[in-house]
Tab-separated table of C-alpha atoms in Angstrom:
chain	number	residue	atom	x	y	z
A	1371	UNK	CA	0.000	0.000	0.000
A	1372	UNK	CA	1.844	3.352	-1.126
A	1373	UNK	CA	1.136	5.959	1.746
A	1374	UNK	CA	1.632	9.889	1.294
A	1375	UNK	CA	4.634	9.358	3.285
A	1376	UNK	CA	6.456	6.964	1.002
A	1377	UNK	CA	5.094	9.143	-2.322
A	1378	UNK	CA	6.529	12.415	-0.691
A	1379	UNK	CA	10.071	10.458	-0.105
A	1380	UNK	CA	10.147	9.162	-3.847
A	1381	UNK	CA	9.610	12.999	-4.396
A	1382	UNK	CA	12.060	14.510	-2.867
A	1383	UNK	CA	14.426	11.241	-3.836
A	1384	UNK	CA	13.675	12.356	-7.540
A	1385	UNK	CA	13.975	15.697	-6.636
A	1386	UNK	CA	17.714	15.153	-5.599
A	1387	UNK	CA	18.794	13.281	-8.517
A	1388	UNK	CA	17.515	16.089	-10.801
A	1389	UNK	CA	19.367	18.583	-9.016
A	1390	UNK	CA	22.201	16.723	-9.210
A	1391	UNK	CA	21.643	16.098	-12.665
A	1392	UNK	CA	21.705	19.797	-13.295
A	1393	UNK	CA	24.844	20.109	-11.448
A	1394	UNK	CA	26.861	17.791	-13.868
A	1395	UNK	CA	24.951	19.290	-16.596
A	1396	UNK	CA	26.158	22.879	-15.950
A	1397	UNK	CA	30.078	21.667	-14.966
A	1398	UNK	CA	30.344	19.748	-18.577
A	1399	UNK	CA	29.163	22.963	-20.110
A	1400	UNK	CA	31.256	25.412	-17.948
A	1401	UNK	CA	34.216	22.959	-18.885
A	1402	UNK	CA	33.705	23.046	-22.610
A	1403	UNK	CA	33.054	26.712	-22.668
A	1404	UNK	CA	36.306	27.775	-20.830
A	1405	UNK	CA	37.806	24.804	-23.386
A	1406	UNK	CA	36.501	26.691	-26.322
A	1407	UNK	CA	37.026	30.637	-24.922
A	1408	UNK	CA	40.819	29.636	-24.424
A	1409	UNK	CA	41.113	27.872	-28.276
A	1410	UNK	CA	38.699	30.668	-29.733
A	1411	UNK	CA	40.709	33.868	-28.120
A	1412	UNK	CA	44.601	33.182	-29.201
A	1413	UNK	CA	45.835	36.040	-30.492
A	1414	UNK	CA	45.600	35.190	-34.157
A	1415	UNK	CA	42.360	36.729	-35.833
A	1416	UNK	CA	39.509	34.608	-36.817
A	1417	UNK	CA	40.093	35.137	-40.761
A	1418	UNK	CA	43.824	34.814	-40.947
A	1419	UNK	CA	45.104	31.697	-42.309
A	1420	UNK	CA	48.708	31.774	-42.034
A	1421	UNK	CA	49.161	30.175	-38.911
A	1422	UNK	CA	48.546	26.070	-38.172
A	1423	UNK	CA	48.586	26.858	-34.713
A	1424	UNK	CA	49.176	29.609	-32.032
A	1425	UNK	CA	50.703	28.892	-28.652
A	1426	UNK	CA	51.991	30.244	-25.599
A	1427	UNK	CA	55.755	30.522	-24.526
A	1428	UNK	CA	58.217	31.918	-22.283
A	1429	UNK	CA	62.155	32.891	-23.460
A	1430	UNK	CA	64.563	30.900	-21.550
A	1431	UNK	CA	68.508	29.965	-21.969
A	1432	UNK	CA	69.396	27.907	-24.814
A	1433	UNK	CA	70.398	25.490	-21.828
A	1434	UNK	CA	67.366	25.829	-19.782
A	1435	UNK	CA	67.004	27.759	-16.517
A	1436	UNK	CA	69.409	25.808	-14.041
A	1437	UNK	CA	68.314	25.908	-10.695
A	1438	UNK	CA	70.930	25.187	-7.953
A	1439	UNK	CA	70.092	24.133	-4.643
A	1440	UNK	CA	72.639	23.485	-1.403
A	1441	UNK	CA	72.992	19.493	-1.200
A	1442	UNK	CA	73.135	19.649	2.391
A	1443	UNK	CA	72.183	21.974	5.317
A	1444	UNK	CA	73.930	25.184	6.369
A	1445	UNK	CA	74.507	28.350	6.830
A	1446	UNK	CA	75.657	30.480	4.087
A	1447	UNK	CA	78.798	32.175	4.520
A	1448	UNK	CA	79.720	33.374	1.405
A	1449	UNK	CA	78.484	34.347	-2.211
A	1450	UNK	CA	80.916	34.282	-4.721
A	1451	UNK	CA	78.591	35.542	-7.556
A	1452	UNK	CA	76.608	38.677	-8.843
A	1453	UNK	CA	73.784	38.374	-10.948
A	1454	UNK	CA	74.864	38.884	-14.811
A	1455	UNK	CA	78.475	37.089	-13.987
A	1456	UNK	CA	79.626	34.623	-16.209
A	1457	UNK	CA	80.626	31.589	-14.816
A	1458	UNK	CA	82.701	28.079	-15.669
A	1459	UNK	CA	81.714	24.660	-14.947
A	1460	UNK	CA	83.405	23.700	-11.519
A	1461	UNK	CA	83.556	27.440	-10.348
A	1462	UNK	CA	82.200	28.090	-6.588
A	1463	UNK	CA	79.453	30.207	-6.522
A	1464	UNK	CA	78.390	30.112	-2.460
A	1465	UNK	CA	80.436	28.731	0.250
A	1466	UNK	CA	78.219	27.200	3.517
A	1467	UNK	CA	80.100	27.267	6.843
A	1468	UNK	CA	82.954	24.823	7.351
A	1469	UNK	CA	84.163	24.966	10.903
A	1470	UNK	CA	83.224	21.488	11.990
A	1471	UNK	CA	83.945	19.620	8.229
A	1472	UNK	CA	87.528	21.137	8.386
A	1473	UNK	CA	87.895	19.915	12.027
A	1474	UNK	CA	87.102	16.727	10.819
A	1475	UNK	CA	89.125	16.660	8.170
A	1476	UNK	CA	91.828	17.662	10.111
A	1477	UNK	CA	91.189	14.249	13.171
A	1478	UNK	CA	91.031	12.228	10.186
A	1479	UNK	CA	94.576	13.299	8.689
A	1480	UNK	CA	95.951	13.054	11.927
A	1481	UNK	CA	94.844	9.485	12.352
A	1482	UNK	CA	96.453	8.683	8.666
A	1483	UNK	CA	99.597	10.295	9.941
A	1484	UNK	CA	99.271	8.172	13.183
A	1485	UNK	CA	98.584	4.762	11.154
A	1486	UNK	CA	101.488	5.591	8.815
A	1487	UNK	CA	104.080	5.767	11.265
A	1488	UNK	CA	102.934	2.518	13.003
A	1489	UNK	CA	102.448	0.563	9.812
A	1490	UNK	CA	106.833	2.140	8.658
A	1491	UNK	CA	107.991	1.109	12.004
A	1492	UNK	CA	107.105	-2.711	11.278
A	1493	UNK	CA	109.710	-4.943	9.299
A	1494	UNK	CA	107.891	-5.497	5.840
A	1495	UNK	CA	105.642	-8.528	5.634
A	1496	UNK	CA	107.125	-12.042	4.713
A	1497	UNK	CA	104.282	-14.481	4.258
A	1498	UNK	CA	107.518	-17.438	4.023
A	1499	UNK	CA	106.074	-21.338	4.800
A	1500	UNK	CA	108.284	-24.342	5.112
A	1501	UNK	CA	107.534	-25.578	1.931
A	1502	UNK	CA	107.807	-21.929	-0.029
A	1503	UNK	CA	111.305	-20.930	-0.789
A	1504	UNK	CA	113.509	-17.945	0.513
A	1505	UNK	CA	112.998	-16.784	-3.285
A	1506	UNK	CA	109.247	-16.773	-3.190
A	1507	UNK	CA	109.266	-15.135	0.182
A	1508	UNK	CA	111.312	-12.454	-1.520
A	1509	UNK	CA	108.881	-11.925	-4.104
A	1510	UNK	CA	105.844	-11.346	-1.869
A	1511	UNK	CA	107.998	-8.905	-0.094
A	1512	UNK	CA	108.338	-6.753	-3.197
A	1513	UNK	CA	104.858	-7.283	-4.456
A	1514	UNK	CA	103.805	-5.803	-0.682
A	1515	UNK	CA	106.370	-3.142	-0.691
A	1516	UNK	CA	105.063	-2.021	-4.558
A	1517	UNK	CA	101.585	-1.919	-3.302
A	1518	UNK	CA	102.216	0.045	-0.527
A	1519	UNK	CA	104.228	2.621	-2.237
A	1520	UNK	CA	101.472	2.745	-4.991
A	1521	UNK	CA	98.936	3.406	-2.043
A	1522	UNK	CA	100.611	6.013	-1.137
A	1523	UNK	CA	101.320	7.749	-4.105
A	1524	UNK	CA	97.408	7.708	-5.063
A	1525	UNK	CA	96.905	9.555	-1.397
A	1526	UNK	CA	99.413	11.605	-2.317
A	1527	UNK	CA	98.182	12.655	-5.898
A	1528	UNK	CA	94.434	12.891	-4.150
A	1529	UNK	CA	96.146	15.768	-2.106
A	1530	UNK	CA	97.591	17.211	-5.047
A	1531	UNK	CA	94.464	17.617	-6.700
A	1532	UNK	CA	92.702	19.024	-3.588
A	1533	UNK	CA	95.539	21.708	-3.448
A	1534	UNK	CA	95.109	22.330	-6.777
A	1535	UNK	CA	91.182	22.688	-6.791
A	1536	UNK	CA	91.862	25.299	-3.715
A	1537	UNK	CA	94.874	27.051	-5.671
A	1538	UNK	CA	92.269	27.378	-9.180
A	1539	UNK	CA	89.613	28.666	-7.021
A	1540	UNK	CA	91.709	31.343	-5.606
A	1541	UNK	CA	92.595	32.430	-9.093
A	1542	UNK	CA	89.005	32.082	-10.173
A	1543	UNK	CA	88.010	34.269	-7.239
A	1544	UNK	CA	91.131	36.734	-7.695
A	1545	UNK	CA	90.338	37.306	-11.134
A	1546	UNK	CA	86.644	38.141	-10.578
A	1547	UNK	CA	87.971	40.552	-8.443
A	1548	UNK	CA	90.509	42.018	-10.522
A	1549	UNK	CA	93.771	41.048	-8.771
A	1550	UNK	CA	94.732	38.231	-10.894
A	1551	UNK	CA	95.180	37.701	-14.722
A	1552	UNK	CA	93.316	35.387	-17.194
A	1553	UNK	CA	96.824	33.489	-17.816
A	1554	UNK	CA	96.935	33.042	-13.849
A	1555	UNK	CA	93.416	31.180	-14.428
A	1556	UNK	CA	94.464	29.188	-17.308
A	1557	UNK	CA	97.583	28.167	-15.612
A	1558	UNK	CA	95.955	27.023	-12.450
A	1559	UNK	CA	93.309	25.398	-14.494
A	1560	UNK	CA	96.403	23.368	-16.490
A	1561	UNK	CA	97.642	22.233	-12.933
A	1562	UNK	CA	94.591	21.005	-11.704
A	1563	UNK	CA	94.384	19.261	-14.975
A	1564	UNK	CA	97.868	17.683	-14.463
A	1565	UNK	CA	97.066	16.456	-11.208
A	1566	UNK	CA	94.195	14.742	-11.900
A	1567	UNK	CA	95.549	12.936	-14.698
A	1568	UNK	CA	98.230	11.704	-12.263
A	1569	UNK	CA	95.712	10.688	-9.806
A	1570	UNK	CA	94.310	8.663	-12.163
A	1571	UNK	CA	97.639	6.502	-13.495
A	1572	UNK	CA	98.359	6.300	-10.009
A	1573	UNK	CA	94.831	4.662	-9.446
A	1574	UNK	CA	95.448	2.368	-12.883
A	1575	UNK	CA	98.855	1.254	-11.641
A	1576	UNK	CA	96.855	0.123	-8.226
A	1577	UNK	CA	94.349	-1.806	-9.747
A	1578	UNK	CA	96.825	-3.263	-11.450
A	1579	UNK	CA	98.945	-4.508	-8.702
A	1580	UNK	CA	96.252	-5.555	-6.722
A	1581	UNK	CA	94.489	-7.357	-9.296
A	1582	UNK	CA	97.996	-9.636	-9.602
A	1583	UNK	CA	96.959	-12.953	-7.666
A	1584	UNK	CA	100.507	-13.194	-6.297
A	1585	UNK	CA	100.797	-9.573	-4.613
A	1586	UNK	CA	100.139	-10.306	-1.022
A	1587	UNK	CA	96.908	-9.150	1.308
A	1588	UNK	CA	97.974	-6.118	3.680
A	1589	UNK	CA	98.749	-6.852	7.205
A	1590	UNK	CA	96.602	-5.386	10.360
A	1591	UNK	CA	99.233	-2.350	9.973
A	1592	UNK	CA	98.716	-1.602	6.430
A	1593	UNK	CA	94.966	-2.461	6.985
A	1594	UNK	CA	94.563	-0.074	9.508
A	1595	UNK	CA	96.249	2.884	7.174
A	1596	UNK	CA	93.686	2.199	4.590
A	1597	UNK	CA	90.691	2.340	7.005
A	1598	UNK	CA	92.046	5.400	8.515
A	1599	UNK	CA	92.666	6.986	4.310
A	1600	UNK	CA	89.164	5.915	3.925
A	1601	UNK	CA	87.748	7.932	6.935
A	1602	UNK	CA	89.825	11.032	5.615
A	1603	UNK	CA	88.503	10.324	1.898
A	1604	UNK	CA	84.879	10.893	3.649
A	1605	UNK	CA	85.604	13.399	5.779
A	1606	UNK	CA	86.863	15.474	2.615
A	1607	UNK	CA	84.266	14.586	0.096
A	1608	UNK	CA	82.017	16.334	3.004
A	1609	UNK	CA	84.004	19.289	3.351
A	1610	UNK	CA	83.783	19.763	-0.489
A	1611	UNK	CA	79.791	19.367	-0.618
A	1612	UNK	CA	80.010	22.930	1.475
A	1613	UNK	CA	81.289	24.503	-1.822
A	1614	UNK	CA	78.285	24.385	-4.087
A	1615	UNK	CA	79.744	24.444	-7.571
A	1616	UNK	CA	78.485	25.559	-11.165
A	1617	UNK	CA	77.406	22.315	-13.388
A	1618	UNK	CA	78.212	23.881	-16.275
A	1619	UNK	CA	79.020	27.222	-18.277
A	1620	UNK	CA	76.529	30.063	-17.772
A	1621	UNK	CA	75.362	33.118	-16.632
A	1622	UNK	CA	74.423	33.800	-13.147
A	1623	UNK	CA	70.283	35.052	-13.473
A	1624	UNK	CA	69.299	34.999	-10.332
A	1625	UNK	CA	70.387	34.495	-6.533
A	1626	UNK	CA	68.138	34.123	-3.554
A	1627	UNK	CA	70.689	33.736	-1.187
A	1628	UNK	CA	72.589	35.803	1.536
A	1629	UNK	CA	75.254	34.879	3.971
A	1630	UNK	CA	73.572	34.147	7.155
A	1631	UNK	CA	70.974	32.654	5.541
A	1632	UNK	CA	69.945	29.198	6.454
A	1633	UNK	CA	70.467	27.010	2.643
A	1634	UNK	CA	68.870	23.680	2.945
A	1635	UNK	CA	68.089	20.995	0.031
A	1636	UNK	CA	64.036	21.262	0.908
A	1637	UNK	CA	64.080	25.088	-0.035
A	1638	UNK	CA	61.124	26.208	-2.118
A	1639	UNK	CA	63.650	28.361	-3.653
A	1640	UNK	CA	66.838	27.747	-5.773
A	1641	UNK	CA	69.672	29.313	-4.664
A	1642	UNK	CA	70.649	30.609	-8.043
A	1643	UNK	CA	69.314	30.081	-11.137
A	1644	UNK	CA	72.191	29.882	-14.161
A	1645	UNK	CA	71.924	29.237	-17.833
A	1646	UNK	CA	73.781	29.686	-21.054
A	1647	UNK	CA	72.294	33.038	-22.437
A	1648	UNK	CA	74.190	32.821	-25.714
A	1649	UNK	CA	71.565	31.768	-27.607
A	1650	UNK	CA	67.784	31.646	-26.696
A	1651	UNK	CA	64.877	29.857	-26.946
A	1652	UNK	CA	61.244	29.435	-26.158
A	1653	UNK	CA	59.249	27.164	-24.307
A	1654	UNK	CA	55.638	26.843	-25.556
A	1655	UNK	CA	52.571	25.094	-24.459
A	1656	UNK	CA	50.456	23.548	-27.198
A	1657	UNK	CA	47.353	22.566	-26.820
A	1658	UNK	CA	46.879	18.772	-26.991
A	1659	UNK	CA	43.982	19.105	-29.925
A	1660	UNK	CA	47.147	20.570	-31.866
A	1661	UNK	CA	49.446	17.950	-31.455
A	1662	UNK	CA	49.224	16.249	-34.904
A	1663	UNK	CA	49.644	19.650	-36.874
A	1664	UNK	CA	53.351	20.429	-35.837
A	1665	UNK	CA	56.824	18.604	-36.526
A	1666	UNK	CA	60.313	18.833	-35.975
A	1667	UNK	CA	62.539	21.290	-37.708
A	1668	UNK	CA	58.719	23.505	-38.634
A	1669	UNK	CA	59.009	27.127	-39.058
A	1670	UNK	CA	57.422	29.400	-36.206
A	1671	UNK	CA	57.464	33.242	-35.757
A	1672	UNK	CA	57.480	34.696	-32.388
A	1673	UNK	CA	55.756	37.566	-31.224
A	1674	UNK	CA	56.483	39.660	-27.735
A	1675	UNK	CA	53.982	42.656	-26.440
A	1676	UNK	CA	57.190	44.226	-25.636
A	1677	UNK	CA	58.430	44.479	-28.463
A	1678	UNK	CA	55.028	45.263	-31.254
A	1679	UNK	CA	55.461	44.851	-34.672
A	1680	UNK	CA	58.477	42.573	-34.251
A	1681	UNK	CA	58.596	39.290	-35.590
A	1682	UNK	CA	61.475	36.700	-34.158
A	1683	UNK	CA	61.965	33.879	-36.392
A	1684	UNK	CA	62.762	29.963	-35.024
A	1685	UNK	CA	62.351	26.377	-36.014
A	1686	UNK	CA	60.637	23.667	-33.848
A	1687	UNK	CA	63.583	21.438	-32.165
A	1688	UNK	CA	61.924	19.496	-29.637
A	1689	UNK	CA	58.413	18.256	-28.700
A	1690	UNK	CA	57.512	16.292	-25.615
A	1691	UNK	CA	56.006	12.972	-25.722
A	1692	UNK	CA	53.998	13.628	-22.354
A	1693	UNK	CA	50.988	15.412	-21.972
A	1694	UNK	CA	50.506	17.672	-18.921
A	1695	UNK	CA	48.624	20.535	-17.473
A	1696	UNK	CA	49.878	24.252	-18.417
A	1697	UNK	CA	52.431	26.018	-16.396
A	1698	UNK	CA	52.790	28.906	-18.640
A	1699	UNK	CA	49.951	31.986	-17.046
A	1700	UNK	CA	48.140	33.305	-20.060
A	1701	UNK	CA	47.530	37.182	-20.680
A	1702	UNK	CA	45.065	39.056	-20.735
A	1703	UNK	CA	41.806	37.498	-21.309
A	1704	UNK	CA	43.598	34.005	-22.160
A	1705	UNK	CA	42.704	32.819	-18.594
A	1706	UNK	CA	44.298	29.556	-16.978
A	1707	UNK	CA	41.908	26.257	-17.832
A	1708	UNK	CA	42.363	22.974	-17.604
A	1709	UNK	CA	42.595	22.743	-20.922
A	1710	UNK	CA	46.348	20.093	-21.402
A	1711	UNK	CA	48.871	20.677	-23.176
A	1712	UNK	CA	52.140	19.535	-24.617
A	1713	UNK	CA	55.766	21.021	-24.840
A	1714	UNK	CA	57.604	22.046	-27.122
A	1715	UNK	CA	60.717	24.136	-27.843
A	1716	UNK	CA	61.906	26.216	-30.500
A	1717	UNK	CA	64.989	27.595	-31.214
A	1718	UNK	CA	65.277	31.104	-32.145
A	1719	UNK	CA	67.675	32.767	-34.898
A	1720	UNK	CA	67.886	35.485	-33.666
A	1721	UNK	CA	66.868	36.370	-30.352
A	1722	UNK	CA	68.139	39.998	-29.395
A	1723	UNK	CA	65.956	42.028	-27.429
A	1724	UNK	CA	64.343	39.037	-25.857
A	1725	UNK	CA	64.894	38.470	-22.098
A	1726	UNK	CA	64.803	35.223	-20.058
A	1727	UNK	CA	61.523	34.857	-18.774
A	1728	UNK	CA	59.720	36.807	-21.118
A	1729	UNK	CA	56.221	35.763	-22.473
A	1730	UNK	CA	55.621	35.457	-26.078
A	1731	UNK	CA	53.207	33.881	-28.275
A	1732	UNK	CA	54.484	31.344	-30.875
A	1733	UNK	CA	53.168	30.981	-34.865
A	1734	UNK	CA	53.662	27.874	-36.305
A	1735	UNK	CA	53.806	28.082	-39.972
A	1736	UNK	CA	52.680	25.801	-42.519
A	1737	UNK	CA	54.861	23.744	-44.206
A	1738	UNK	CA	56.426	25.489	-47.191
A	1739	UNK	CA	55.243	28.892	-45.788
């Protein structure tokens, strides 16, 4: 028996599902009109048919923007760098505080020291048997002696190349500051070279030795110096971490450091940006519906508000097999949708007056155009 209490609750039951109905209604129209308002309002006019497509883009270095962040926590003590400064791979750019690595460093080196005198006061090791002869003992003795002065000629070449990382920083620094010449540089530069190419036949000759299945195992002495190496090994490869380092060539565009300043790997911030401003190029965001119309090596024209009536020619040279949402915020009344999009980058000719970070809008031609 229906009652007027059940029909009113199938009422209201129906009147929920139409509401909601309306709801999704509404959303998928909302969606597909911001959809069409961003694809209908690019800056090309309705009637002009030169263009395949028209997307948004940003100038950056030729390399990209290359953001540097401290690989471990401290304090900032020093930055090396201005803004604008041009830079070499390997160059410091900010120094964090070092009090405690260098103490370390320095407990560690003692300890070598300490193990190195122990291990040169024993008598070199004879590992002699009844049945080997006095001739074979001999021989392991000057297999062990060869490894251990190859040991310590690769510690010894590792602190050659650590003085001469310090002594081509200096110069680097000096000459930024105008009390040292280029040739000073260069010649540091050609000694830290040097030393790290003996490092390395130093390391090869080890290997080599070692790898020989007659050259004897160290004894508790020897085994001790290498433990105590080891330690110092760590103890400087923190030390150096303190020294954050250019990757690569480039121009410093940005720092958002200062000394004082806490520098930690979990910053929002970088704390500089560099990036090879010798050439430019642009970064675009192409809506996905446009991905099938465009190529590699396709001519595009680029167009900047600051700079009207100027056309910047460039040629497709990348485009990114991922589709993602848009980074890029649109002008004017282009507003931010969630309309995706897909990458791609294009190399300018010629890209004087454009600036890094500068928003453009990207033409691609037609073929043959």
């Amino acid at each position: 028996m229906i009652t007027p209490k059940s029909m009113m609750g199938s009422k209201n039951k129906s009147a929920v599902r139409a509401v909601v109905f309306v709801f999704v209604l509404a959303a998928l129209a909302a969606r597909t009109g911001a959809q069409e308002t961003a694809r209908a309002s690019r800056p090309e006019a309705a009637d002009d048919k030169r263009w395949q497509t028209v997307a948004p883009g940003r100038v950056e270095p030729s390399s990209g923007e290359i953001k540097i962040a401290a690989p471990v926590m401290g304090v900032i003590a020093q930055v090396l760098v201005k803004v604008n400064d041009k830079v070499v791979a390997g160059e410091p750019l900010i120094r964090l505080l070092d009090d405690e690595a260098q103490a370390r460093l320095a407990a560690a080196e003692a300890q070598v020291a300490f193990r190195l005198r122990a291990r040169n006061e024993e008598a070199a090791p004879v590992r002699s048997t009844a049945r080997r002869t006095a001739e074979a003992a001999i021989v392991d003795t000057d297999k062990a002696a060869a490894r251990r002065r190859t040991e310590d000629a690769v510690a010894d070449a590792d602190k050659a190349v650590a003085a001469a990382q310090a002594a081509l920083d200096k110069a680097t620094l000096d000459r930024r500051a105008g009390r040292a010449s280029d040739a000073d540089r260069e010649a540091a530069r050609t000694a830290l070279s040097r030393a790290q190419d003996r490092l390395q036949q130093q390391k090869v000759e080890l290997r080599r030795i070692e790898s020989d299945a007659n050259t004897p195992l160290p004894n508790f002495a020897e085994g001790q110096v290498n433990v105590a190496r080891a330690e110092s090994a760590a103890a400087a490869a923190a030390l150096a971490k303190l020294t954050i380092r250019a990757p690569s060539a480039g121009t410093v565009l940005q720092i958002n450091g200062k000394p004082g300043e806490l520098a930690s790997p979990a910053n929002a911030q970088p704390l500089l940006v560099i990036g090879d401003v010798s050439a430019l190029r642009v970064r675009a965001e192409l809506d996905e519906r446009d991905f099938g119309e465009i190529k590699i090596g396709q001519p595009v024209l680029v167009r900047a508000a600051a700079f009207r009536g100027r056309e910047f020619a460039g040629k497709v040279s990348f485009i990114a097999p991922l589709v993602e949402q848009g980074r890029i915020n649109a002008r004017g009344q282009r507003n931010v949708t969630d309309v995706d999009v897909v990458e791609v980058l294009i190399d300018l000719t010629q890209a004087d007056p454009l600036a890094v970070g500068m928003k453009v809008d990207v033409y691609f031609q037609p073929d043959g155009r």
